[in-house]
Structure formats: C-alpha cells, structure tokens
mmCIF file of C-alpha atoms and ligand atoms in Angstrom:
data_model
loop_
_atom_site.group_PDB
_atom_site.id
_atom_site.type_symbol
_atom_site.label_atom_id
_atom_site.label_comp_id
_atom_site.label_asym_id
_atom_site.label_seq_id
_atom_site.Cartn_x
_atom_site.Cartn_y
_atom_site.Cartn_z
ATOM 1 C CA MET O 1 90.405 111.626 113.174
ATOM 2 C CA LYS O 2 92.083 108.600 111.586
ATOM 3 C CA LYS O 3 95.679 107.787 112.609
ATOM 4 C CA ILE O 4 98.206 109.279 110.184
ATOM 5 C CA GLN O 5 100.162 106.492 108.471
ATOM 6 C CA ILE O 6 103.246 106.633 106.263
ATOM 7 C CA SER O 7 103.580 104.340 103.245
ATOM 8 C CA PRO O 8 107.085 104.878 101.805
ATOM 9 C CA SER O 9 107.349 104.230 98.055
ATOM 10 C CA ILE O 10 110.197 101.854 97.195
ATOM 11 C CA LEU O 11 110.331 103.398 93.719
ATOM 12 C CA SER O 12 112.986 105.737 95.188
ATOM 13 C CA ALA O 13 114.883 102.894 96.900
ATOM 14 C CA ASP O 14 118.123 101.270 95.708
ATOM 15 C CA PHE O 15 116.677 98.489 93.542
ATOM 16 C CA SER O 16 119.860 96.456 93.969
ATOM 17 C CA GLN O 17 119.192 96.365 97.740
ATOM 18 C CA LEU O 18 115.403 96.198 97.954
ATOM 19 C CA GLY O 19 115.317 93.652 100.803
ATOM 20 C CA ASN O 20 117.633 95.748 102.977
ATOM 21 C CA GLU O 21 115.869 98.964 102.012
ATOM 22 C CA ILE O 22 112.535 97.525 103.134
ATOM 23 C CA LYS O 23 114.095 96.464 106.458
ATOM 24 C CA LYS O 24 115.381 100.053 106.927
ATOM 25 C CA LEU O 25 111.867 101.394 106.272
ATOM 26 C CA GLU O 26 110.381 99.041 108.854
ATOM 27 C CA GLU O 27 113.062 99.985 111.421
ATOM 28 C CA GLY O 28 112.459 103.649 110.540
ATOM 29 C CA GLY O 29 108.807 103.422 111.547
ATOM 30 C CA ALA O 30 106.983 102.924 108.235
ATOM 31 C CA ASP O 31 103.377 101.779 108.665
ATOM 32 C CA MET O 32 103.283 99.901 105.347
ATOM 33 C CA ILE O 33 105.330 99.617 102.134
ATOM 34 C CA HIS O 34 104.090 101.322 98.948
ATOM 35 C CA VAL O 35 105.045 99.154 95.967
ATOM 36 C CA ASP O 36 104.739 100.987 92.645
ATOM 37 C CA VAL O 37 104.082 98.497 89.846
ATOM 38 C CA MET O 38 104.403 100.020 86.382
ATOM 39 C CA ASP O 39 103.973 98.211 83.063
ATOM 40 C CA GLY O 40 105.374 100.674 80.509
ATOM 41 C CA HIS O 41 101.887 100.777 78.945
ATOM 42 C CA TYR O 42 99.488 102.431 81.405
ATOM 43 C CA VAL O 43 102.415 104.654 82.442
ATOM 44 C CA PRO O 44 105.642 105.356 80.486
ATOM 45 C CA ASN O 45 107.841 103.484 82.992
ATOM 46 C CA LEU O 46 108.496 99.842 83.911
ATOM 47 C CA THR O 47 109.345 98.673 87.445
ATOM 48 C CA ILE O 48 108.705 95.352 89.185
ATOM 49 C CA GLY O 49 106.207 92.506 89.051
ATOM 50 C CA PRO O 50 104.974 89.505 91.081
ATOM 51 C CA PRO O 51 108.320 87.586 91.291
ATOM 52 C CA VAL O 52 110.054 90.546 92.971
ATOM 53 C CA ILE O 53 107.139 91.134 95.353
ATOM 54 C CA LYS O 54 107.174 87.412 96.221
ATOM 55 C CA SER O 55 110.887 87.543 97.020
ATOM 56 C CA LEU O 56 110.431 90.679 99.177
ATOM 57 C CA ARG O 57 107.498 89.211 101.112
ATOM 58 C CA SER O 58 109.659 87.438 103.702
ATOM 59 C CA HIS O 59 111.730 90.576 104.394
ATOM 60 C CA THR O 60 109.042 92.357 106.378
ATOM 61 C CA SER O 61 105.786 91.781 108.209
ATOM 62 C CA LEU O 62 104.560 95.238 107.125
ATOM 63 C CA LYS O 63 101.602 95.335 104.748
ATOM 64 C CA PHE O 64 102.402 95.653 101.037
ATOM 65 C CA ASP O 65 100.401 98.593 99.708
ATOM 66 C CA VAL O 66 100.594 97.608 96.028
ATOM 67 C CA HIS O 67 99.787 100.358 93.526
ATOM 68 C CA LEU O 68 99.062 98.753 90.156
ATOM 69 C CA MET O 69 99.754 101.222 87.383
ATOM 70 C CA ILE O 70 99.085 98.544 84.789
ATOM 71 C CA SER O 71 96.483 98.140 82.078
ATOM 72 C CA PRO O 72 94.616 95.934 81.453
ATOM 73 C CA VAL O 73 94.737 95.132 85.160
ATOM 74 C CA HIS O 74 91.915 92.585 85.787
ATOM 75 C CA LYS O 75 93.734 89.473 84.571
ATOM 76 C CA TYR O 76 96.802 90.247 86.743
ATOM 77 C CA ILE O 77 95.055 90.825 90.090
ATOM 78 C CA GLN O 78 95.365 87.170 91.152
ATOM 79 C CA SER O 79 99.152 87.091 90.606
ATOM 80 C CA TYR O 80 99.711 90.147 92.828
ATOM 81 C CA ALA O 81 97.485 88.669 95.508
ATOM 82 C CA ASP O 82 99.436 85.392 95.316
ATOM 83 C CA ALA O 83 102.766 87.283 95.453
ATOM 84 C CA GLY O 84 101.850 88.796 98.823
ATOM 85 C CA ALA O 85 100.032 92.090 98.236
ATOM 86 C CA ASP O 86 97.838 93.128 101.177
ATOM 87 C CA ILE O 87 96.244 96.218 99.615
ATOM 88 C CA ILE O 88 95.659 96.098 95.867
ATOM 89 C CA THR O 89 95.048 99.500 94.322
ATOM 90 C CA ILE O 90 93.923 99.784 90.718
ATOM 91 C CA HIS O 91 93.160 102.669 88.369
ATOM 92 C CA PRO O 92 89.506 102.668 87.163
ATOM 93 C CA GLU O 93 90.603 103.470 83.601
ATOM 94 C CA ALA O 94 92.650 100.234 83.554
ATOM 95 C CA THR O 95 89.717 97.795 83.697
ATOM 96 C CA ASP O 96 86.758 97.449 81.374
ATOM 97 C CA ASN O 97 84.497 96.476 84.304
ATOM 98 C CA LEU O 98 85.362 98.153 87.611
ATOM 99 C CA GLN O 99 82.695 96.266 89.538
ATOM 100 C CA ASN O 100 84.127 92.902 88.410
ATOM 101 C CA SER O 101 87.666 93.954 89.357
ATOM 102 C CA ILE O 102 86.425 95.147 92.755
ATOM 103 C CA LYS O 103 84.676 91.800 93.292
ATOM 104 C CA LYS O 104 87.852 89.931 92.285
ATOM 105 C CA ILE O 105 90.058 91.787 94.806
ATOM 106 C CA LYS O 106 87.533 91.349 97.600
ATOM 107 C CA LYS O 107 87.048 87.645 96.777
ATOM 108 C CA LEU O 108 90.820 87.283 97.261
ATOM 109 C CA LYS O 109 90.332 88.829 100.728
ATOM 110 C CA LYS O 110 92.636 91.749 99.909
ATOM 111 C CA LYS O 111 92.037 95.394 100.835
ATOM 112 C CA LEU O 112 90.703 97.263 97.801
ATOM 113 C CA GLY O 113 92.139 100.610 96.702
ATOM 114 C CA ILE O 114 91.043 102.774 93.781
ATOM 115 C CA SER O 115 93.444 105.420 92.495
ATOM 116 C CA LEU O 116 92.353 108.724 90.941
ATOM 117 C CA ASN O 117 94.799 110.493 88.639
ATOM 118 C CA PRO O 118 94.966 114.293 88.937
ATOM 119 C CA GLU O 119 92.519 114.786 86.064
ATOM 120 C CA THR O 120 90.130 111.969 87.118
ATOM 121 C CA LYS O 121 86.951 113.174 88.811
ATOM 122 C CA THR O 122 85.469 111.474 91.896
ATOM 123 C CA ASP O 123 82.266 110.724 89.928
ATOM 124 C CA ILE O 124 83.921 107.582 88.549
ATOM 125 C CA ILE O 125 83.983 105.938 91.995
ATOM 126 C CA LYS O 126 81.049 107.536 93.832
ATOM 127 C CA LYS O 127 78.762 104.521 93.428
ATOM 128 C CA PHE O 128 81.464 102.139 94.684
ATOM 129 C CA LEU O 129 82.509 104.038 97.836
ATOM 130 C CA ASP O 130 80.764 101.581 100.169
ATOM 131 C CA GLN O 131 82.915 98.750 98.747
ATOM 132 C CA ILE O 132 86.258 100.605 98.829
ATOM 133 C CA ASP O 133 88.825 100.306 101.624
ATOM 134 C CA LEU O 134 91.148 103.049 100.332
ATOM 135 C CA VAL O 135 91.063 105.886 97.811
ATOM 136 C CA LEU O 136 94.510 106.804 96.467
ATOM 137 C CA ILE O 137 94.593 110.418 95.300
ATOM 138 C CA MET O 138 97.463 110.988 92.842
ATOM 139 C CA SER O 139 99.121 114.360 93.375
ATOM 140 C CA VAL O 140 101.354 113.798 90.343
ATOM 141 C CA ASN O 141 100.707 112.158 86.995
ATOM 142 C CA PRO O 142 101.679 108.520 87.617
ATOM 143 C CA GLY O 143 104.911 107.078 86.264
ATOM 144 C CA PHE O 144 107.840 108.633 88.081
ATOM 145 C CA GLY O 145 109.077 109.614 91.522
ATOM 146 C CA GLY O 146 110.528 113.046 92.247
ATOM 147 C CA GLN O 147 107.786 115.053 90.512
ATOM 148 C CA LYS O 148 106.220 118.311 91.778
ATOM 149 C CA PHE O 149 103.141 118.112 94.041
ATOM 150 C CA MET O 150 99.895 119.285 92.366
ATOM 151 C CA PRO O 151 97.987 121.202 95.108
ATOM 152 C CA GLU O 152 94.750 121.300 93.102
ATOM 153 C CA VAL O 153 94.097 117.652 94.044
ATOM 154 C CA LEU O 154 93.558 118.698 97.683
ATOM 155 C CA ASP O 155 90.003 119.713 96.704
ATOM 156 C CA LYS O 156 89.370 116.068 95.787
ATOM 157 C CA VAL O 157 90.734 114.955 99.165
ATOM 158 C CA LYS O 158 88.322 117.338 100.910
ATOM 159 C CA GLU O 159 85.415 116.184 98.722
ATOM 160 C CA LEU O 160 86.064 112.513 99.498
ATOM 161 C CA LYS O 161 86.418 113.179 103.215
ATOM 162 C CA ASP O 162 83.045 114.978 103.210
ATOM 163 C CA LEU O 163 81.426 112.133 101.238
ATOM 164 C CA ARG O 164 82.886 109.577 103.662
ATOM 165 C CA ASP O 165 81.656 111.453 106.706
ATOM 166 C CA LYS O 166 78.197 112.108 105.219
ATOM 167 C CA GLN O 167 77.724 108.454 104.229
ATOM 168 C CA LYS O 168 79.286 107.235 107.494
ATOM 169 C CA LEU O 169 81.839 105.151 105.585
ATOM 170 C CA ASN O 170 85.329 104.292 106.730
ATOM 171 C CA PHE O 171 87.691 104.152 103.750
ATOM 172 C CA ASP O 172 91.232 105.522 104.081
ATOM 173 C CA ILE O 173 92.338 108.489 101.980
ATOM 174 C CA GLU O 174 95.907 108.074 100.720
ATOM 175 C CA ILE O 175 97.807 110.739 98.758
ATOM 176 C CA ASP O 176 100.685 109.922 96.468
ATOM 177 C CA GLY O 177 103.213 112.017 94.602
ATOM 178 C CA GLY O 178 105.567 114.873 95.474
ATOM 179 C CA ILE O 179 104.762 114.720 99.199
ATOM 180 C CA ASN O 180 107.246 116.710 101.310
ATOM 181 C CA PHE O 181 107.468 118.198 104.816
ATOM 182 C CA GLU O 182 105.407 121.249 103.871
ATOM 183 C CA ASN O 183 102.597 119.886 101.694
ATOM 184 C CA SER O 184 102.154 116.829 103.957
ATOM 185 C CA LYS O 185 100.495 119.154 106.455
ATOM 186 C CA LEU O 186 98.138 120.521 103.783
ATOM 187 C CA ALA O 187 97.260 116.967 102.740
ATOM 188 C CA ILE O 188 96.502 115.911 106.328
ATOM 189 C CA LYS O 189 94.469 119.087 106.916
ATOM 190 C CA ALA O 190 92.445 118.332 103.760
ATOM 191 C CA GLY O 191 91.652 114.852 105.091
ATOM 192 C CA ALA O 192 94.358 112.448 103.902
ATOM 193 C CA ASN O 193 95.386 109.885 106.528
ATOM 194 C CA ILE O 194 97.966 107.852 104.591
ATOM 195 C CA LEU O 195 100.922 109.642 103.007
ATOM 196 C CA VAL O 196 102.970 108.003 100.269
ATOM 197 C CA SER O 197 106.479 109.347 99.866
ATOM 198 C CA GLY O 198 109.532 108.172 97.984
ATOM 199 C CA THR O 199 111.977 111.009 97.332
ATOM 200 C CA THR O 200 111.389 112.886 100.606
ATOM 201 C CA ILE O 201 111.866 109.764 102.724
ATOM 202 C CA PHE O 202 114.888 108.350 100.891
ATOM 203 C CA LYS O 203 116.702 111.548 99.919
ATOM 204 C CA SER O 204 116.027 114.246 102.602
ATOM 205 C CA ASN O 205 118.283 114.797 105.664
ATOM 206 C CA ASN O 206 121.076 112.662 104.155
ATOM 207 C CA GLY O 207 118.662 109.767 103.790
ATOM 208 C CA ASP O 208 117.806 109.596 107.500
ATOM 209 C CA ILE O 209 114.684 107.463 106.997
ATOM 210 C CA LYS O 210 113.494 107.504 110.628
ATOM 211 C CA LYS O 211 113.839 111.300 110.857
ATOM 212 C CA ASN O 212 112.025 111.791 107.547
ATOM 213 C CA ILE O 213 109.154 109.489 108.496
ATOM 214 C CA ASP O 214 108.794 111.212 111.883
ATOM 215 C CA LEU O 215 108.801 114.653 110.220
ATOM 216 C CA LEU O 216 106.111 113.604 107.730
ATOM 217 C CA LYS O 217 103.920 112.237 110.547
ATOM 218 C CA SER O 218 104.233 115.385 112.649
ATOM 219 C CA ILE O 219 101.304 117.698 111.949
HETATM 220 C C1 LIG F 301 104.253 107.724 90.941
HETATM 221 C C2 LIG F 301 104.108 106.783 92.120
HETATM 222 C C3 LIG F 301 104.389 107.446 93.424
HETATM 223 C C4 LIG F 301 105.785 108.007 93.475
HETATM 224 C C5 LIG F 301 105.994 108.770 94.757
HETATM 225 O O1 LIG F 301 103.635 107.144 89.816
HETATM 226 O O2 LIG F 301 102.799 106.276 92.192
HETATM 227 O O3 LIG F 301 104.206 106.507 94.477
HETATM 228 O O4 LIG F 301 106.709 106.959 93.422
HETATM 229 O O5 LIG F 301 107.309 109.207 94.731
HETATM 230 P P1 LIG F 301 107.697 110.697 95.184
HETATM 231 O O6 LIG F 301 107.360 110.745 96.652
HETATM 232 O O7 LIG F 301 109.153 110.786 94.894
HETATM 233 O O8 LIG F 301 106.850 111.623 94.367
HETATM 234 ZN ZN1 LIG F 302 102.287 105.011 93.953
#
C-alpha cells in the first residue's frame, strides 16, 4: 500500500499571503503543495502563472504539485518547469499531441501527471500508463474550489489501481476536488494515495491546518 500523502491546494489560501500560507502548510505536515493554474480559457477561472510560482519557490522545500488547467498547454510547459514546478500535471484535452507533451515534461526531468476530468474515460491514457508518474482524478469539474465531491469518479480510481497492479506499474493516484473527512476514506479505499484538498484544509476546524491534514491522513 502506498503512503497516503496530502497535497493542499493553495486555491483556497489567502492570495495576499501566499508565502506565509505555504509556510503554514509545511509546518502543518503537508507532503507537497498543489498549485492550481487556471487560464480563464480551459476553465472559466484565472489564477496564477510562472512569476508567482517563481516567487513562492524559495518559501518552501516541499514539492510543487502544479496542476495546469490551461489550453493549449504544450508551449507553456517549459516556463512552469523553469519557475520551479516539480510535478507537472496536464489535461490530455489541452494538447494536440499528448505523446509530445509527455516527452517534453520528462525531458525537463519533471514528474509527469495526467489529469482526467469527471467525464473523461481512462481509455485516453491507457497506452501511456508506463510513462506516467501520477494520474490526477478530478472529483469536481475543474475551475473552482469548494465544489461538491462526485463519488462516481471512485470507479475510475479503482480501475486505475487495478490496471497499475496488473501491469506492475508504480504511478501515484491523486484525487482532487471536494475532498473532506468522510469521502477521503472512500477515496483511499478505492486506491487513491494522494489527496488534494483546499476548502477542507483551510476552512475546517477554524482553519487548524495541522489538525485538518492529520484528519485527512487518518484512515
Ligand atoms: C479545482 C482544483 C482543485 C480545487 C480543490 O479545479 O483543481 O484543486 O482547488 O479545492 P477543494 O478542495 O476546495 O475542492
Ligand atoms: Zn487541482
């Protein structure tokens, strides 16, 4: 069983205090930092880009788990790698040649993630599984924090775990969107080993980040 890791999403953080917020996440026991990049085109929201990631880089030694909700994505991969991303996760619909984008991320020596929206089937990535370091299963439609968890995506988590075990691969399964203290257990049981959470970590228990991270990790 893979170690359960927590990747808090800074989308729910105070954007005027991002450096301090990231320090609080590290002190609270986060395993990595989930950075939601949105371009207002692939998703109907706009957040941060490479300059902000670059300025945050020195505030923590934790890995930046960068979720690129941007399209077209291929031509921007280099700038996120240069800004300090450690894991670069892209959506397959956002590139006109997934194999080229995979090659680009790996050539930059970054961990490669592929994200599946709730309605995207696993077929789109099956032939790439041996190249992938992480599959990010969206349990909400991308674009906003604070949305309701979509339990139907747990079948996809189970399917990917079975495929991974059958093919003796080792990619992580990360789940993202509406994760709380109840459904986190369902996600782990289904086979997810990295939980992304924004609202639950920043807003529950009067914003007690350490308590919220510990509660999410407890199975
Ligand atoms: C949504 C983002 C998620 C979201 C998670 O497009 O990819 O990472 O911020 O936030 P919560 O945990 O509030 O659903
Ligand atoms: Zn995300």
